[in-house]
XYZ file of C-alpha atoms in Angstrom:
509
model
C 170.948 173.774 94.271
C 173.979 171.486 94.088
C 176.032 170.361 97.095
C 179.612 172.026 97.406
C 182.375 169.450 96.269
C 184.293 168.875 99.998
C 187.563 169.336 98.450
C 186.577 172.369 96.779
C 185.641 173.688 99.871
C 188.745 173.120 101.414
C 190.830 174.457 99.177
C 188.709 177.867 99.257
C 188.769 178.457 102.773
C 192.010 176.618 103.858
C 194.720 178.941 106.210
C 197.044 178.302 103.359
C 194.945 179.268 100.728
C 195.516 182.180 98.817
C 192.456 185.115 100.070
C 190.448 185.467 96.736
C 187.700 187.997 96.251
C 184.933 186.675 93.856
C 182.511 188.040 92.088
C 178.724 187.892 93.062
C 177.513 185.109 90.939
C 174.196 184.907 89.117
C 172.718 182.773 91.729
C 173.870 185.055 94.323
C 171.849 188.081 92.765
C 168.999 186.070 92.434
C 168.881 185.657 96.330
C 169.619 189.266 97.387
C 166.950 190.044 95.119
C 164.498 188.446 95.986
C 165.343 189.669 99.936
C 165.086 192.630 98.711
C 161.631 191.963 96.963
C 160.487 190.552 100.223
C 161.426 193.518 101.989
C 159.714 196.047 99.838
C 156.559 194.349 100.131
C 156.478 194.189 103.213
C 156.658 197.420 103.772
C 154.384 198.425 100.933
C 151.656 195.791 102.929
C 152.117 197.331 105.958
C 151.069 200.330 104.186
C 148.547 198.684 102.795
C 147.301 197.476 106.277
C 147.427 201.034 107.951
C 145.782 202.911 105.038
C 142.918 199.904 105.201
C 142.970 199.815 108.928
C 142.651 203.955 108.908
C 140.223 204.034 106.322
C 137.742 201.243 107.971
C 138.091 203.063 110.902
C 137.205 206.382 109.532
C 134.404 204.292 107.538
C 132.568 203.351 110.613
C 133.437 206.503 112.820
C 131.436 208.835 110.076
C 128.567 205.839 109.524
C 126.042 206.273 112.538
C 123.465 204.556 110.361
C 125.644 201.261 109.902
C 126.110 201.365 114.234
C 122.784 201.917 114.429
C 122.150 198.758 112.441
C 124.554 196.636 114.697
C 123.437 197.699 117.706
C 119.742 196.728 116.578
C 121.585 193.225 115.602
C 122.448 193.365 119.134
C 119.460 193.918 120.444
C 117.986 190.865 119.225
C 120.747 188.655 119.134
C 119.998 189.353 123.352
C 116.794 188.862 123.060
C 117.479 185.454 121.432
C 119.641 184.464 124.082
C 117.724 185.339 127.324
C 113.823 185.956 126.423
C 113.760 189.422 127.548
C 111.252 191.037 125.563
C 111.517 194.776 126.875
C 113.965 197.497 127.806
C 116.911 199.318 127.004
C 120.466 198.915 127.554
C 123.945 200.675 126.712
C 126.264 199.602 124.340
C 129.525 201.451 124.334
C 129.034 204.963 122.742
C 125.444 203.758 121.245
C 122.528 201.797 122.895
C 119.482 199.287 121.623
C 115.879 199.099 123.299
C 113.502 196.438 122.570
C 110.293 196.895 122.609
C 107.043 194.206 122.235
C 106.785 190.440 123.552
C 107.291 186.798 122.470
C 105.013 186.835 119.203
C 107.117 190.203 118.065
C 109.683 192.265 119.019
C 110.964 195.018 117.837
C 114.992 196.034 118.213
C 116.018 199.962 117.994
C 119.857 200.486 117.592
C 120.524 204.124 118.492
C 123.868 205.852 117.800
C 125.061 208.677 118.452
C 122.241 209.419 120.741
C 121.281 213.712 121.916
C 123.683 214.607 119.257
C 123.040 215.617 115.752
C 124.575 213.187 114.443
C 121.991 210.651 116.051
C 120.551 207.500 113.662
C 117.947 204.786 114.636
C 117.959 201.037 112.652
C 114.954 199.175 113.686
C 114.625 194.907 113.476
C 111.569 193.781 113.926
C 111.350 189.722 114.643
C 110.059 186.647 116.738
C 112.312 185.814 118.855
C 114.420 182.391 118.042
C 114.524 181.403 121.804
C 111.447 179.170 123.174
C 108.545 181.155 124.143
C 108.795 178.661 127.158
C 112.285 180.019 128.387
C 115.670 178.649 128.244
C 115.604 175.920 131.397
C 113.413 173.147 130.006
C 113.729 169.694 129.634
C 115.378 168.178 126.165
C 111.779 167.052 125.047
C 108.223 166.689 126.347
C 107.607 164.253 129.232
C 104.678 162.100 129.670
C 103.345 163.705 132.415
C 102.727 161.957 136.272
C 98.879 161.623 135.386
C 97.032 159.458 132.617
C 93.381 158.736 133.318
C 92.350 158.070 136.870
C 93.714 154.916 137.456
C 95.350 154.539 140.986
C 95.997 156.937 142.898
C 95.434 159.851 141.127
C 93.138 162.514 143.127
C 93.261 163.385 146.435
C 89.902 162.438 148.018
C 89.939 163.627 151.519
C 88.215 166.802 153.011
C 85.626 165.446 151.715
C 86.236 162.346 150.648
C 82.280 161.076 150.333
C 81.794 164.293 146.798
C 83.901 162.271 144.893
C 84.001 158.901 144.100
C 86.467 156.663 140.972
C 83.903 154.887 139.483
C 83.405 152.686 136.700
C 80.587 152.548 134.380
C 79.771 150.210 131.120
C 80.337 151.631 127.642
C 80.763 150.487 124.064
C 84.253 149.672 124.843
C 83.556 147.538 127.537
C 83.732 148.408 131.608
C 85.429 152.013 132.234
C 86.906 152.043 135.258
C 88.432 155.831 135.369
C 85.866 157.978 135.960
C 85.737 160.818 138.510
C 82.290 161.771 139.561
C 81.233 164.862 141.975
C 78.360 164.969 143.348
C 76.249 165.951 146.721
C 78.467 169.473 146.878
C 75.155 171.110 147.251
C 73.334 169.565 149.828
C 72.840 170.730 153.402
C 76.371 168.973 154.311
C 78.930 170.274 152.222
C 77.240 173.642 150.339
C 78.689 176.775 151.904
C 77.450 180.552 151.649
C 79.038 182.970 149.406
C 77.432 186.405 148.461
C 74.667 185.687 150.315
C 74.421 182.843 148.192
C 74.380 179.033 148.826
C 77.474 177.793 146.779
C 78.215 174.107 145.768
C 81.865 173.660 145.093
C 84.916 171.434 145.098
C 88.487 171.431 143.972
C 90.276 167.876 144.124
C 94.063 168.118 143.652
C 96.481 165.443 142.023
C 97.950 163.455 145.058
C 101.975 163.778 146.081
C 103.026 160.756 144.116
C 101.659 162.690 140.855
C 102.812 166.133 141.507
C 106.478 164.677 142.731
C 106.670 164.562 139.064
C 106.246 168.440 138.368
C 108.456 168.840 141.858
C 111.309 166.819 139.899
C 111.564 168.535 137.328
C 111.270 172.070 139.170
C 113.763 170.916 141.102
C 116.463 170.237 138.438
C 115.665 173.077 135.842
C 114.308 175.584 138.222
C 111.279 175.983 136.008
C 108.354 173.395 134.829
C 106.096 173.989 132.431
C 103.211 171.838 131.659
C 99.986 170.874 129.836
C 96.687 169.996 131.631
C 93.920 168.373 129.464
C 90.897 166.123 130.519
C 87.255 165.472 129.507
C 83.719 165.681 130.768
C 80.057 165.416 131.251
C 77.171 166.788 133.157
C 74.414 165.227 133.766
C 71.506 165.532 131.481
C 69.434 167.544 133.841
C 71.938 169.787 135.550
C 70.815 173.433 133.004
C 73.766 175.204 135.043
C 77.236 174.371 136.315
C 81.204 174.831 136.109
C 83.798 172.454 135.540
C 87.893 172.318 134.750
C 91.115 172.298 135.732
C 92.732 173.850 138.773
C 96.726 175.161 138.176
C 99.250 177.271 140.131
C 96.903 175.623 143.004
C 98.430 175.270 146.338
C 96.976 176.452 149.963
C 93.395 176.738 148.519
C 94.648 179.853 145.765
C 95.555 179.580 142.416
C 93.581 179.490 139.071
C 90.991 177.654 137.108
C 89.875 177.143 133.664
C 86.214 175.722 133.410
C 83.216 175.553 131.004
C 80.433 177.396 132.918
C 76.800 177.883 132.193
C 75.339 180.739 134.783
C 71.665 181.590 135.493
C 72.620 185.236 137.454
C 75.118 186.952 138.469
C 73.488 188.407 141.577
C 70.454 186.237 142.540
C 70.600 182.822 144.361
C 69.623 179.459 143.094
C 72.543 178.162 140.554
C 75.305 177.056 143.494
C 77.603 178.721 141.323
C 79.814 181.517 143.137
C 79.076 185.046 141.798
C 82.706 185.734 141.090
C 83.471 183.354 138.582
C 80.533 184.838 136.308
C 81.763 187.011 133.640
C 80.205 190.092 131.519
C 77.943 192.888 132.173
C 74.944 192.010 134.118
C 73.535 188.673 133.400
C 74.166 189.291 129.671
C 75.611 185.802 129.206
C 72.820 183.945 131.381
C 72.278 180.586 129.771
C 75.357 181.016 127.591
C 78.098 178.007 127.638
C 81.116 179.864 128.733
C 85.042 178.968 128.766
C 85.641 180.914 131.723
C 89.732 181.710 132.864
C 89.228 182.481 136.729
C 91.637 183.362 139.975
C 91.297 182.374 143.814
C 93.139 184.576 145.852
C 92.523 185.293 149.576
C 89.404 183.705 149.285
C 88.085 185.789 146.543
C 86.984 184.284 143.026
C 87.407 186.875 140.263
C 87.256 185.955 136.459
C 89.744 187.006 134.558
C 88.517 185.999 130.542
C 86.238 184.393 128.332
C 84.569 183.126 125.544
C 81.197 181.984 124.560
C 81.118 178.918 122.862
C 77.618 178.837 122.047
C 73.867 178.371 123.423
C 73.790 174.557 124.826
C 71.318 172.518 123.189
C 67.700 172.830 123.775
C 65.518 170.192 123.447
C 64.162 169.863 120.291
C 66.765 172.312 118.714
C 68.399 169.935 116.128
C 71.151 172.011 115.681
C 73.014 175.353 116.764
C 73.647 178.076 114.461
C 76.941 177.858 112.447
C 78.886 180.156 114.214
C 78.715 178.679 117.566
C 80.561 175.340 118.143
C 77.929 172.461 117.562
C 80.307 169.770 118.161
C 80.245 170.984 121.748
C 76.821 173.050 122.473
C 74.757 170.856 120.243
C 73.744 167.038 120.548
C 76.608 164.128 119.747
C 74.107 161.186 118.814
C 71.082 162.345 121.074
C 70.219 164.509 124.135
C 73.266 164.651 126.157
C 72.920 167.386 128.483
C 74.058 171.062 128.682
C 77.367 169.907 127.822
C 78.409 167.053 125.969
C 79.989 164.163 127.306
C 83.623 163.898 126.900
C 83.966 167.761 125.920
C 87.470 168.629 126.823
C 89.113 171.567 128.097
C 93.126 172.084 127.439
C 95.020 174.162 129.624
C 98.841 175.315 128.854
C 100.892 176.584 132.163
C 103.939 177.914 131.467
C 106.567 178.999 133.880
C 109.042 181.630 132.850
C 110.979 185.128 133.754
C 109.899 188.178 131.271
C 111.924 191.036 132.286
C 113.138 189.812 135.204
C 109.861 188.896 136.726
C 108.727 185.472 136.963
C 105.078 185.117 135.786
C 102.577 182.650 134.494
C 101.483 182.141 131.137
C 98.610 181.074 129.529
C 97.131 179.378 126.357
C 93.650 178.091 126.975
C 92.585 175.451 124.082
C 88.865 173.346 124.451
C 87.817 169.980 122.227
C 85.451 166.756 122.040
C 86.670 163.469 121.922
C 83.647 161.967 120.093
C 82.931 158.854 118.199
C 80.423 160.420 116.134
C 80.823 162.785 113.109
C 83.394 160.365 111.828
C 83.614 163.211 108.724
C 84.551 166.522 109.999
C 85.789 169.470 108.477
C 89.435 170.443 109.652
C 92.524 172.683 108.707
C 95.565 174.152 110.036
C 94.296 177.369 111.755
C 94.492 176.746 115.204
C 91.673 179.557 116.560
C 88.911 178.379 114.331
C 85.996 176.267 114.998
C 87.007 173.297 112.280
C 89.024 170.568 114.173
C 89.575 166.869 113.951
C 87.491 164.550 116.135
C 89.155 161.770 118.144
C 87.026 159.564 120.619
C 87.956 158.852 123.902
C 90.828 156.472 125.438
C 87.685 153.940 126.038
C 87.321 153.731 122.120
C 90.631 154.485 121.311
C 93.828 154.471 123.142
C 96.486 154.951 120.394
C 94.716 158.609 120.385
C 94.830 159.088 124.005
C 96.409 161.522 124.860
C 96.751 164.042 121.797
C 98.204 167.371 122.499
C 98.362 170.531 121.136
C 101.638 171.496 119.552
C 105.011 173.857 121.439
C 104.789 175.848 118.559
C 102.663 178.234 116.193
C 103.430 179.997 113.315
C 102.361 182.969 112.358
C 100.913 183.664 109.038
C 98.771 186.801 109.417
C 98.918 190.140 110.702
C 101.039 189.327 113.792
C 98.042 186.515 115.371
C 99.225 182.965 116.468
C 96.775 181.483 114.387
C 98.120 178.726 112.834
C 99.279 175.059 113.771
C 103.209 174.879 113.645
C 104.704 174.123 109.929
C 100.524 174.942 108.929
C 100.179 171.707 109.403
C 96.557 169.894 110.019
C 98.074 167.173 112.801
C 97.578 169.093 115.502
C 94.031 169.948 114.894
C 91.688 168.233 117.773
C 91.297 171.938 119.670
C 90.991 175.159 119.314
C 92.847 177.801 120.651
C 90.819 180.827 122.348
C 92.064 183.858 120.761
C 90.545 187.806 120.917
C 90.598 187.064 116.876
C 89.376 183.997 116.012
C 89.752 183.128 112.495
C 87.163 182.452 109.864
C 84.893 180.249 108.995
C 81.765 182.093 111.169
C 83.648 181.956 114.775
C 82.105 183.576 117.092
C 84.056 182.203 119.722
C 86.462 184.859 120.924
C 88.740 185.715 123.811
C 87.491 188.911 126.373
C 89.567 189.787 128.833
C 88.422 191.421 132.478
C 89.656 195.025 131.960
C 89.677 195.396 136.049
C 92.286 192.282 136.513
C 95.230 193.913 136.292
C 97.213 190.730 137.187
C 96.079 189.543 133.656
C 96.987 190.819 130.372
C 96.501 189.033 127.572
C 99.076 189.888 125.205
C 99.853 190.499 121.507
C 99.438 187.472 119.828
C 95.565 187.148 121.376
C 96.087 183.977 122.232
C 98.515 184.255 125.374
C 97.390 185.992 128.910
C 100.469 186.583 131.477
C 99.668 186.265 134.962
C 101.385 188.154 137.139
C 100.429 187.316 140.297
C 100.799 183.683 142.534
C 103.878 182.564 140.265
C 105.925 179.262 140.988
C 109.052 180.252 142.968
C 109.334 177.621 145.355
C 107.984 174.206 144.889
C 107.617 172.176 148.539
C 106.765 168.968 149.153
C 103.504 169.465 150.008
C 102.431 171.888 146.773
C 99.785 169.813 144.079
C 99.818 172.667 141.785
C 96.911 170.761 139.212
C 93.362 169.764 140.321
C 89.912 169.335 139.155
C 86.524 171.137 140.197
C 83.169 171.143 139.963
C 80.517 173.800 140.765
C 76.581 173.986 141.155
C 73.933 172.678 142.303
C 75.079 169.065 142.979
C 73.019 166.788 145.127
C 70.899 163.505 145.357
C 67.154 162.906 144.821
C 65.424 159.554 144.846
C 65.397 159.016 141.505
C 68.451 161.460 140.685
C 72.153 162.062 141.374
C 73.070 165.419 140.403
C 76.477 165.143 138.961
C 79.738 166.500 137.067
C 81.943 163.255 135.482
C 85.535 163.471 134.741
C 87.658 161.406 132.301
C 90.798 161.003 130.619
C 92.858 163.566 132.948
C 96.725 163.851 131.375
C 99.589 165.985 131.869
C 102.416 166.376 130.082
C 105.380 168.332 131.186
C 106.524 170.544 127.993
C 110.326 170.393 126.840
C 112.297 172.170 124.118
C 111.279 169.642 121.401
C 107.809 167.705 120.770
């Protein structure tokens, strides 16, 4: 628009001026017009916006099957966001309940609920937030133990059943190698069940578990791996070895490879308790056995048979049993072979509000021999890659199994995460075990009602002895032998240990 000439100005609205009335000019229509236009739409929109506003409203009010659906959406965006698995919980006028664990869950929206106007949605998923809960380190942690070098196991009370020793091998002198022995003679065997019982749990010392204490300390949780390897000697028919975790003033649990000869009679060293099944049904069996000390009192809780242990002058086990651990590595090597390894995952976490302690329980061989194995990505079978010993090989010391599975059948963890073969040195002990002829399968103690192995068949939650305080003086991890360990003239009964890592598990690999 042009500028008004300043003279013309003047002269229209001068005191001496003549008062003129003007016509409205064509520009002057144009801008009450479009006022005007302005005006009318915006009342016409703000009828649009109330009819909308009523109609939405209206829309949802007679739509109980479209609340129920949110309120299911609801349900497991919260159990995204905290890991609670179970329960139910009100939502304005409508509520959600979820049902299930951390392989599955299940999310009901209900709306409308007593009336007859009620509607259900159901979501069933697996839950987005870490099956190891929410307070975790950014990434895994090398944990405070690698081998036995220094340090690493407390050797008093007694101090003269185990011994660091070193021994020669193909990869020159090994110096890390944790032997028990003499747990069964007349000076250190003690009497359970009637029963004379060799046994011995050394714990990590307080350097190593000031680690664990660290990191409890700063995300009031720590969750962690265990793995290491072993041998008996060639002799020894029946023993137990493994890891001790959630140990501290002489309770706690274990996870060991057993081989039993009764569950009532004398003459193993092996303490009745820790000897599953019905009547001496698994006599002579090799065993991964999932056990509990509390008050004093062994009880197993699961386990699996892995196969019958070589016998000499059996060439080879059947196919369904586990030959790379049961059956001979190059030549006799005992009831177990050296450097069979057991894998133990401890993780600390609150389900429903209770803290607890859950389980995955893997086993494996680090052997030099079968250099061409069969392996694949399904993480309960017997197939697996082999991968010798830090003695051989240090870039594959330690390997670990991976934070996460995927699930690719019928609601079973059974498969290494992105189905990929990487992670495939173990095998996972699951109550469904997946092809090829595995017979090695997960049994739980129906009577332990502190131990419930959940959904996925891979995972037990342990309800009792969880981590709420962590004080100085708590190891939490250890190693132990049982059986008949003692020394002849021309024998020393023993149980070796090697390779013992931990690794403290974060949100990412």
């Amino acid at each position: 628009m042009p500028r008004p000439n300043p003279t013309d100005k003047a002269k229209a609205t001068g005191f001496d001026a003549p008062r003129r009335v003007r016509p409205f000019s064509p520009r002057g229509s144009a801008l009450l017009y479009v006022i005007a236009s302005i005006a009318l739409l915006g009342a016409l929109g703000g009828g649009v916006a109330y009819f909308s506003s009523s109609s939405s409203t209206a829309q949802v009010s007679q739509s109980p099957n479209a609340q129920a659906y949110f309120l299911s959406l609801s349900g497991k965006n919260y159990a995204n966001a905290t890991s609670g698995t179970t329960g139910s919980f009100q939502l304005g006028d409508g509520s959600f309940t979820l049902t299930g664990d951390m392989a599955a869950m299940n999310s009901r929206g209900t709306s409308y609920g007593g009336t007859g106007r009620e509607a259900n949605f159901d979501v069933t998923f697996v839950p987005e937030s870490s099956p190891y809960g929410p307070n975790l380190p950014p990434t895994n942690r090398p944990g405070p133990v690698n081998t036995f070098s220094g340090p690493t196991l407390n050797l008093e009370n007694p101090d003269d059943v185990v011994s660091i020793e070193g021994y020669v091998s193909t990869g020159g002198v090994h110096q890390y190698w944790a032997t028990f022995t003499k747990i069964g003679d007349f000076r250190h065997r003690t009497t359970e069940d009637g029963c004379d019982v060799g046994y011995h749990v050394a714990t990590i010392t307080a350097a190593d578990s000031a680690t664990l204490k660290d990191v409890y300390d700063n995300y009031g949780y720590v969750s962690y791996d265990v793995q290491v390897k072993m041998g008996w000697l060639k002799y020894l028919d029946y023993a137990a070895s493994g890891i001790n975790f959630r140990w501290y003033n002489n309770e706690g649990y274990g996870l060991s490879f057993l081989s039993f000869e009764s569950k009532t009679g004398c003459g193993d060293y092996i303490p009745h308790g820790v000897k599953p099944g019905p009547g001496n049904s698994l006599r002579d069996e090799l065993l991964v056995v999932l056990w509990e000390q509390r008050g004093g009192v062994k009880k197993w809780l699961g386990y699996a048979v892995v196969g019958t242990p070589y016998n000499y002058g059996t060439w080879w086990p059947p196919t369904s049993e586990d030959p790379k651990i049961v059956g001979q590595q190059d030549s006799v090597d005992g009831y177990l072979n050296d450097n069979a390894t057991l894998v133990v995952r401890v993780v600390d976490v609150t389900r429903d509000g209770n803290r607890v302690t859950e389980v995955m329980a893997f086993y494996a061989d680090a052997s030099p021999y079968f250099t061409s194995r069969t392996y694949d990505a399904v993480a309960t079978n017997i197939l697996r890659k082999r991968y010798p010993p830090e003695w051989i090989d240090s870039s594959l010391f330690p390997s670990w199994p991976s934070n996460l599975f995927v699930d690719n059948t019928s609601g079973v963890k059974a498969y290494w995460n992105d189905s990929s073969s990487i992670y495939d040195y173990f095998t996972m002990l699951s109550s469904t075990p997946q092809s090829p002829s595995n017979t090695v399968r997960f049994i739980m103690n129906a009577s332990a009602t502190n131990a419930t192995l959940l959904s996925d068949g891979c995972t037990v939650r342990l309800t009792t002895l969880p981590l709420t305080s962590f004080p100085s003086a708590r190891r939490e991890i250890g190693i132990h032998a049982m059986g008949h360990l003692y020394e002849t003239w021309t024998t020393n009964y023993s149980i070796g240990f090697d390779d013992l890592a931990v690794q403290v598990i974060g949100k990412e690999e």
